[in-house]
CSV table of C-alpha atoms in Angstrom, one decimal:
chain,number,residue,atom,x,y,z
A,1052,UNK,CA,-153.1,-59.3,29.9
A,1053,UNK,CA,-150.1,-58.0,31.8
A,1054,UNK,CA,-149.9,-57.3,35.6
A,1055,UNK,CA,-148.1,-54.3,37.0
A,1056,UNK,CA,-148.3,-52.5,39.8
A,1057,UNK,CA,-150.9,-49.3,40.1
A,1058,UNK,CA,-148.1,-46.6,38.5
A,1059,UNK,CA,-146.7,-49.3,36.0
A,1060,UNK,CA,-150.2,-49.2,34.8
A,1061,UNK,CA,-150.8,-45.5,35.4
A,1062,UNK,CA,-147.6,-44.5,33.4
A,1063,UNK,CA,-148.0,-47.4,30.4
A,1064,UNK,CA,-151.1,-45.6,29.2
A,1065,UNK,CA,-149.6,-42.2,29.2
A,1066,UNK,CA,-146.7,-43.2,28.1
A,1067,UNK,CA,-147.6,-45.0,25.0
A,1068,UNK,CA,-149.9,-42.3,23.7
A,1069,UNK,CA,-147.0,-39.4,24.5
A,1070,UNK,CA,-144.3,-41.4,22.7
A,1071,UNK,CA,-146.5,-41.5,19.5
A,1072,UNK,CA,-147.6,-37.8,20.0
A,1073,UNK,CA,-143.5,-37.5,20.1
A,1074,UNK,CA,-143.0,-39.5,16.9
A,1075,UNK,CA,-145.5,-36.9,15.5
A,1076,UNK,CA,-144.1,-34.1,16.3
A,1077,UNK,CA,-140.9,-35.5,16.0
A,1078,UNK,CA,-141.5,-35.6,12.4
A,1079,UNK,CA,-143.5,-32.4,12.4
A,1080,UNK,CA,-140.2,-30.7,13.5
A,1081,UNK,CA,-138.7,-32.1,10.4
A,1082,UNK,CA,-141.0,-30.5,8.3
A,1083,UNK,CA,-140.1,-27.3,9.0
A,1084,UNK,CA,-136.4,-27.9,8.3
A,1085,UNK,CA,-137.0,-29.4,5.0
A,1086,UNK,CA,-139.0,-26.8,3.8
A,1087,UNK,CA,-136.6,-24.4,5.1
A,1088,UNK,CA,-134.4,-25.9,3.1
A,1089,UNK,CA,-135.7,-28.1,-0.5
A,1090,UNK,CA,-135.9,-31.4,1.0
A,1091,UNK,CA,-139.4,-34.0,0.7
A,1092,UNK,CA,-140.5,-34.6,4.3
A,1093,UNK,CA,-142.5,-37.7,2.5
A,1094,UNK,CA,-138.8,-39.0,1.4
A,1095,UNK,CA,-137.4,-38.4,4.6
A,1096,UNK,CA,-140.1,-39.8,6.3
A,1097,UNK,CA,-139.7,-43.0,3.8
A,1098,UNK,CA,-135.9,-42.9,4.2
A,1099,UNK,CA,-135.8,-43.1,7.8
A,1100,UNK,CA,-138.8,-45.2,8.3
A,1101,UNK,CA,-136.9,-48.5,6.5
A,1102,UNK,CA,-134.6,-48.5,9.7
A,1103,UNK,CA,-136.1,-51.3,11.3
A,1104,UNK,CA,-135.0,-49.6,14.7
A,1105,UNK,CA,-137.8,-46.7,13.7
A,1106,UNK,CA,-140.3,-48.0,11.7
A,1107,UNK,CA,-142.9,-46.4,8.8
A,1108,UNK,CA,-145.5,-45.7,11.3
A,1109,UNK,CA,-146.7,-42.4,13.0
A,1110,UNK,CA,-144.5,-40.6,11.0
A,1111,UNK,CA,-146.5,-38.8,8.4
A,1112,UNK,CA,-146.0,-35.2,8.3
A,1113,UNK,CA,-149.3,-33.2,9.2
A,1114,UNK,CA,-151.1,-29.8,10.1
A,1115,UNK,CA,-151.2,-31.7,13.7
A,1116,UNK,CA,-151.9,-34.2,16.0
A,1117,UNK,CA,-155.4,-34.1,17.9
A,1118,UNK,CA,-157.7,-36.5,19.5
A,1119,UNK,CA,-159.0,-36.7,22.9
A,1120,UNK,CA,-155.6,-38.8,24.1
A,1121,UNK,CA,-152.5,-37.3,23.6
A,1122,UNK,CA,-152.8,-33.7,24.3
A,1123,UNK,CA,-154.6,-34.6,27.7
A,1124,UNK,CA,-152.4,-37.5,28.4
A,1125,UNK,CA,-148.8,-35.2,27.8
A,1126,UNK,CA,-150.6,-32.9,30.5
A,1127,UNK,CA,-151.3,-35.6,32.9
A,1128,UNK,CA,-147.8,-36.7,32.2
A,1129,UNK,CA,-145.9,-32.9,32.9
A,1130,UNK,CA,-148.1,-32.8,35.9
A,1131,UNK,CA,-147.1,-35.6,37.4
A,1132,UNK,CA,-143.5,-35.0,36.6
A,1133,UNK,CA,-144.1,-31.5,37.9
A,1134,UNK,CA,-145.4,-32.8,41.6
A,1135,UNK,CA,-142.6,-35.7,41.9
A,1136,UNK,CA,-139.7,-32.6,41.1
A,1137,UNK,CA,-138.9,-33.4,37.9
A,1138,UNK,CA,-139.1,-30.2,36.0
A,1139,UNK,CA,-137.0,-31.2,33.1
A,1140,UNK,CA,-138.7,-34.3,32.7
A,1141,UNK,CA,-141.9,-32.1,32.3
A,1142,UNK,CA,-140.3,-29.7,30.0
A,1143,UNK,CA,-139.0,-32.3,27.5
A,1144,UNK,CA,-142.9,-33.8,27.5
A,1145,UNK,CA,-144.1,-30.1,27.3
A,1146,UNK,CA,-142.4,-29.6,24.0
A,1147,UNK,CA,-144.1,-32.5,22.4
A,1148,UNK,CA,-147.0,-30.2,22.7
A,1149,UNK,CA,-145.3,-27.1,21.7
A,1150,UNK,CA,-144.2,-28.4,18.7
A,1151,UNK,CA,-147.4,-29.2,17.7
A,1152,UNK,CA,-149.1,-26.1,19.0
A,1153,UNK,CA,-145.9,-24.2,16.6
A,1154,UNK,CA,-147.2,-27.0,13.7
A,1155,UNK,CA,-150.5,-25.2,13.7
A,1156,UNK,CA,-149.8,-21.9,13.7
A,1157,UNK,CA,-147.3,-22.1,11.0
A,1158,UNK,CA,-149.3,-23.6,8.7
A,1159,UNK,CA,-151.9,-20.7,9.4
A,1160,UNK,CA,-148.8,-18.1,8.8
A,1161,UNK,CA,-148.3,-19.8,5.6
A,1162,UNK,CA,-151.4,-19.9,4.5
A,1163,UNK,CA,-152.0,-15.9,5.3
A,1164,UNK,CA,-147.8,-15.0,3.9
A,1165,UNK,CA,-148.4,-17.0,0.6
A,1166,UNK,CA,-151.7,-14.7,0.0
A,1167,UNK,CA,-150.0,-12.0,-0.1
A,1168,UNK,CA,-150.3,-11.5,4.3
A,1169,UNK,CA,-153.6,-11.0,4.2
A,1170,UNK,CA,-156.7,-13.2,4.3
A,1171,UNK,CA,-159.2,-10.4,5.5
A,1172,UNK,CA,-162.3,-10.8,3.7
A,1173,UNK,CA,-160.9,-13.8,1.5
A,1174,UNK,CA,-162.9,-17.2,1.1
A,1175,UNK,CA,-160.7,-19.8,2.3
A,1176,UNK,CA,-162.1,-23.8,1.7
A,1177,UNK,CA,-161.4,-25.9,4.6
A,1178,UNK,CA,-161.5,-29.9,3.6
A,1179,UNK,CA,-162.0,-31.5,6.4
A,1180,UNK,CA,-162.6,-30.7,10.1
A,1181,UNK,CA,-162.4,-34.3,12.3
A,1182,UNK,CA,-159.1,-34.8,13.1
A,1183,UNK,CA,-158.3,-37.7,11.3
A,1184,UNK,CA,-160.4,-39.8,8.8
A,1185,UNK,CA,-163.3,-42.0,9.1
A,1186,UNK,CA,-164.5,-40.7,12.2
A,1187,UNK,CA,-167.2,-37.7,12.9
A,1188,UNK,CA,-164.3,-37.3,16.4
A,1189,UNK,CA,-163.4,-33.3,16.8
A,1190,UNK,CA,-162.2,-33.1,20.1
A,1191,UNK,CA,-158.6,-31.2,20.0
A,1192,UNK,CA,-158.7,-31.2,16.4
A,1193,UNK,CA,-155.9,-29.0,14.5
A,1194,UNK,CA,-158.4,-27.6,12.2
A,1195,UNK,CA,-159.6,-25.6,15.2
A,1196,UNK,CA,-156.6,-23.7,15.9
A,1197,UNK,CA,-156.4,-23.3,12.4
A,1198,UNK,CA,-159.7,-22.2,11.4
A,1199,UNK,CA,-159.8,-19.9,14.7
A,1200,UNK,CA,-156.3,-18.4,13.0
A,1201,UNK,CA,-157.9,-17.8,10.0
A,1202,UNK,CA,-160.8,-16.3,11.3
A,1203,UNK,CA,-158.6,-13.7,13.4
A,1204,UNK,CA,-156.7,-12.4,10.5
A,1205,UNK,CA,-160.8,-12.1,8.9
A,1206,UNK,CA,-160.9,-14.8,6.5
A,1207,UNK,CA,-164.3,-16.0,5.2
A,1208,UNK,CA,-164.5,-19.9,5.9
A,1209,UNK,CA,-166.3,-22.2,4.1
A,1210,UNK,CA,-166.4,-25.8,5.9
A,1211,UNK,CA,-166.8,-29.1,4.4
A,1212,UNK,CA,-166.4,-32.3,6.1
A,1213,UNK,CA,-168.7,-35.5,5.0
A,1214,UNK,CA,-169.1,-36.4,9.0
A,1215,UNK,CA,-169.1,-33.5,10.9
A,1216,UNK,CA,-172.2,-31.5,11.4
A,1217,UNK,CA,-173.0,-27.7,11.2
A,1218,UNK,CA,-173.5,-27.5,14.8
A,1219,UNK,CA,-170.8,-29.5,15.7
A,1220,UNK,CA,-168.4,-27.4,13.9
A,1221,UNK,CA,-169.7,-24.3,15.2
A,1222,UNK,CA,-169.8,-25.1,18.6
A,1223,UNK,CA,-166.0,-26.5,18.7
A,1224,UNK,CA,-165.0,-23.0,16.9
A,1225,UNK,CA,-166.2,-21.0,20.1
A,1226,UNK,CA,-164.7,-23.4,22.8
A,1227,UNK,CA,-162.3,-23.4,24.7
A,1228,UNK,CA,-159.5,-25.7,25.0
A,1229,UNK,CA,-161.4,-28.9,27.1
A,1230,UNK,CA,-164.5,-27.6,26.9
A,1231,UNK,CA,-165.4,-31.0,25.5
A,1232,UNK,CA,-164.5,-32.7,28.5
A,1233,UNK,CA,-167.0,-30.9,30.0
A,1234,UNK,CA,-170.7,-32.6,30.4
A,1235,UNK,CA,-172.9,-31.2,27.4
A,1236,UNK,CA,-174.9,-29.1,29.5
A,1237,UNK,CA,-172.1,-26.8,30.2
A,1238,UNK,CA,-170.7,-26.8,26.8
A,1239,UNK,CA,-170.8,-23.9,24.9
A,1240,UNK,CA,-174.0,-23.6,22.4
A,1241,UNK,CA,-173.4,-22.8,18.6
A,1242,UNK,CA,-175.0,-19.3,16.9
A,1243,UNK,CA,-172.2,-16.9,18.4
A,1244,UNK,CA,-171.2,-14.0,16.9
A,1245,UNK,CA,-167.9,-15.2,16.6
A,1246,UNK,CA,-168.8,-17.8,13.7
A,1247,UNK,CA,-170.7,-15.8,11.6
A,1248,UNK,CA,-167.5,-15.7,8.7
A,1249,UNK,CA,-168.2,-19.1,8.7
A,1250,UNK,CA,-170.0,-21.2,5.9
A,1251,UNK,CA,-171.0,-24.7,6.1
A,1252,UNK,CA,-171.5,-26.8,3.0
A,1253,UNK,CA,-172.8,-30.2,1.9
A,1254,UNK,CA,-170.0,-30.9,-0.8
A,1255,UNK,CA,-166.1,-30.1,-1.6
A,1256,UNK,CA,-167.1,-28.3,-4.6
A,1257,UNK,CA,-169.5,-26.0,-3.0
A,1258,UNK,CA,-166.9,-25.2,-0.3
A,1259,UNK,CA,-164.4,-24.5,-3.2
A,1260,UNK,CA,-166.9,-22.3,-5.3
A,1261,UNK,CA,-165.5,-18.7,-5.7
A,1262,UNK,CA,-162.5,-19.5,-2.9
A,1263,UNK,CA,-159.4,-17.7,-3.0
A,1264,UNK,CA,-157.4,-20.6,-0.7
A,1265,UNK,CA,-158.6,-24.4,-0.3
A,1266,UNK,CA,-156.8,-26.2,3.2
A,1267,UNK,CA,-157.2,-29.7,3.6
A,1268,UNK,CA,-156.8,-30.6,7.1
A,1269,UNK,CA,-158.4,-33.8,7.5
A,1270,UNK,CA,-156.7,-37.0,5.0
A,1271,UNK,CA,-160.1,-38.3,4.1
A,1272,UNK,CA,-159.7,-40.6,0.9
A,1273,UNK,CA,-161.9,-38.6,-1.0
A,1274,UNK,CA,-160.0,-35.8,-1.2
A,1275,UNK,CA,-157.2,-37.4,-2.9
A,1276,UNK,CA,-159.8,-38.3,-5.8
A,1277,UNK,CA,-161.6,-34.8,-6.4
A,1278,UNK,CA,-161.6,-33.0,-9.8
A,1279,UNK,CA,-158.9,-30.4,-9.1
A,1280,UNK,CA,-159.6,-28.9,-12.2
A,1281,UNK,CA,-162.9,-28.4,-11.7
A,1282,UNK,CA,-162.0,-27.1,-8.4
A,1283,UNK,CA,-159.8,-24.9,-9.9
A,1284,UNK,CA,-161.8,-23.4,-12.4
A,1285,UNK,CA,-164.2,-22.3,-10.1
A,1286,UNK,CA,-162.1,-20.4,-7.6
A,1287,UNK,CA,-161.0,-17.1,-7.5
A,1288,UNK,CA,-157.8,-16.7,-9.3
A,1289,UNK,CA,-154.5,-16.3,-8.2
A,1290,UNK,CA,-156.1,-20.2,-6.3
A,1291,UNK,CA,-153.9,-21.8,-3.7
A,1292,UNK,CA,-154.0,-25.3,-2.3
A,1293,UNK,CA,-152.8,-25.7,1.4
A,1294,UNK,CA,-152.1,-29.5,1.9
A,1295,UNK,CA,-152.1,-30.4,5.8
A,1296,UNK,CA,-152.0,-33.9,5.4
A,1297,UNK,CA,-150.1,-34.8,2.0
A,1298,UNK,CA,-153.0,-36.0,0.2
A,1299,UNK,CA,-152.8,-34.7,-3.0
A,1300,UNK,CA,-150.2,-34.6,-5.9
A,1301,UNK,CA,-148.8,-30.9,-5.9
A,1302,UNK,CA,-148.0,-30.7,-9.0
């Protein structure tokens, strides 16, 4: 137990979570440069994880940060900076977010640029919607932004995620940003319009069926162990595989 005063305390909590949102998109950052130019974000990421002065963790490469901390925290963090005048100070935690928010929507570009720059009327699989594993938690999730991407260039989506429900998924697809920190009853309901390009199934294989595209977006252990051949042998062929998470062996 440590005792601080009421802004020690205040500050701590935001502070830890944006310094490991930072490390994120710290890396995240880095991931753009080396596929820019030929370089392993997983080596660099080892490489400069063995200096003791940075450590291994928090720095895996990914489609994105979510969670219900970090985003909101960073906010609460620019706004405070913002009232005591301290613009840059809330610029430089602003970016943290950026970057992520840039993260997101440059996977999306990928995904639509390697398909020849267009995903209209395309099935696209989507592993995973929680945003991480082992937990049924969507709130802020990067699959989301990248679904609702997707979705705007026309893409047919086909959903699979072994805790998330139908609804759930739905319902966080026609949101807006902190609608989940809202109390239930003014939270948007599922059955708009606006999901009707989207499927949800029951297994990875039945999300993959017929698909021109497969992004994995949550790093749930049973997607590094699926039958990629099988996988690929039912999709529609020229088949891509977006990785969000480095789960699976490219080659």
């Amino acid at each position: 137990i440590l005792t601080t005063n009421l802004w020690s305390a205040e500050l701590s909590k935001l502070a830890a979570n944006a310094f490991l949102a930072q490390r994120i998109s710290s890396v995240n950052a880095m991931s753009a440069l080396c596929e820019a130019t030929g370089a392993d974000v997983a080596e660099v990421s080892y490489a400069i994880g063995k200096d003791t002065r940075i450590g291994p963790k928090f720095l895996n490469a990914s489609v994105g940060f979510g969670g219900s901390c970090f985003q909101k925290d960073i906010l609460n963090l620019v706004y405070i900076c913002e009232c005591n005048g301290l613009p840059e100070v809330a610029e430089y935690w602003k970016q943290v977010i950026k970057i992520n928010d840039y993260q997101k929507s440059r996977f999306v570009n990928r995904v639509v640029s390697s398909m020849f720059n267009t995903v209209s009327q395309k099935e696209i699989a989507v592993l995973g919607f929680a945003f991480k594993k082992d937990t049924g938690d969507t709130r802020e999730t990067p699959a989301i932004d990248v679904c609702q991407g997707l979705l705007g260039d026309k893409a047919l989506l086909s959903i699979y995620d072994p805790q998330v429900q139908k609804e759930h998924i739905q319902r966080d697809l026609i949101m807006k940003k902190f609608d989940w920190d809202h109390p239930l009853h003014l939270q948007p309901k599922s059955g708009s319009a606006a999901v009707e390009q989207v499927t949800v199934t029951s297994d990875a294989y039945e999300a993959t069926e017929e698909a021109h595209g497969v992004c994995i977006l949550t790093e749930w252990d049973e997607f590094r162990t699926l039958d990629y051949k099988k996988i690929y042998d039912n999709m529609q062929k020229p088949a891509f595989v977006f990785d969000g998470r480095n789960v699976v062996n490219a080659d």
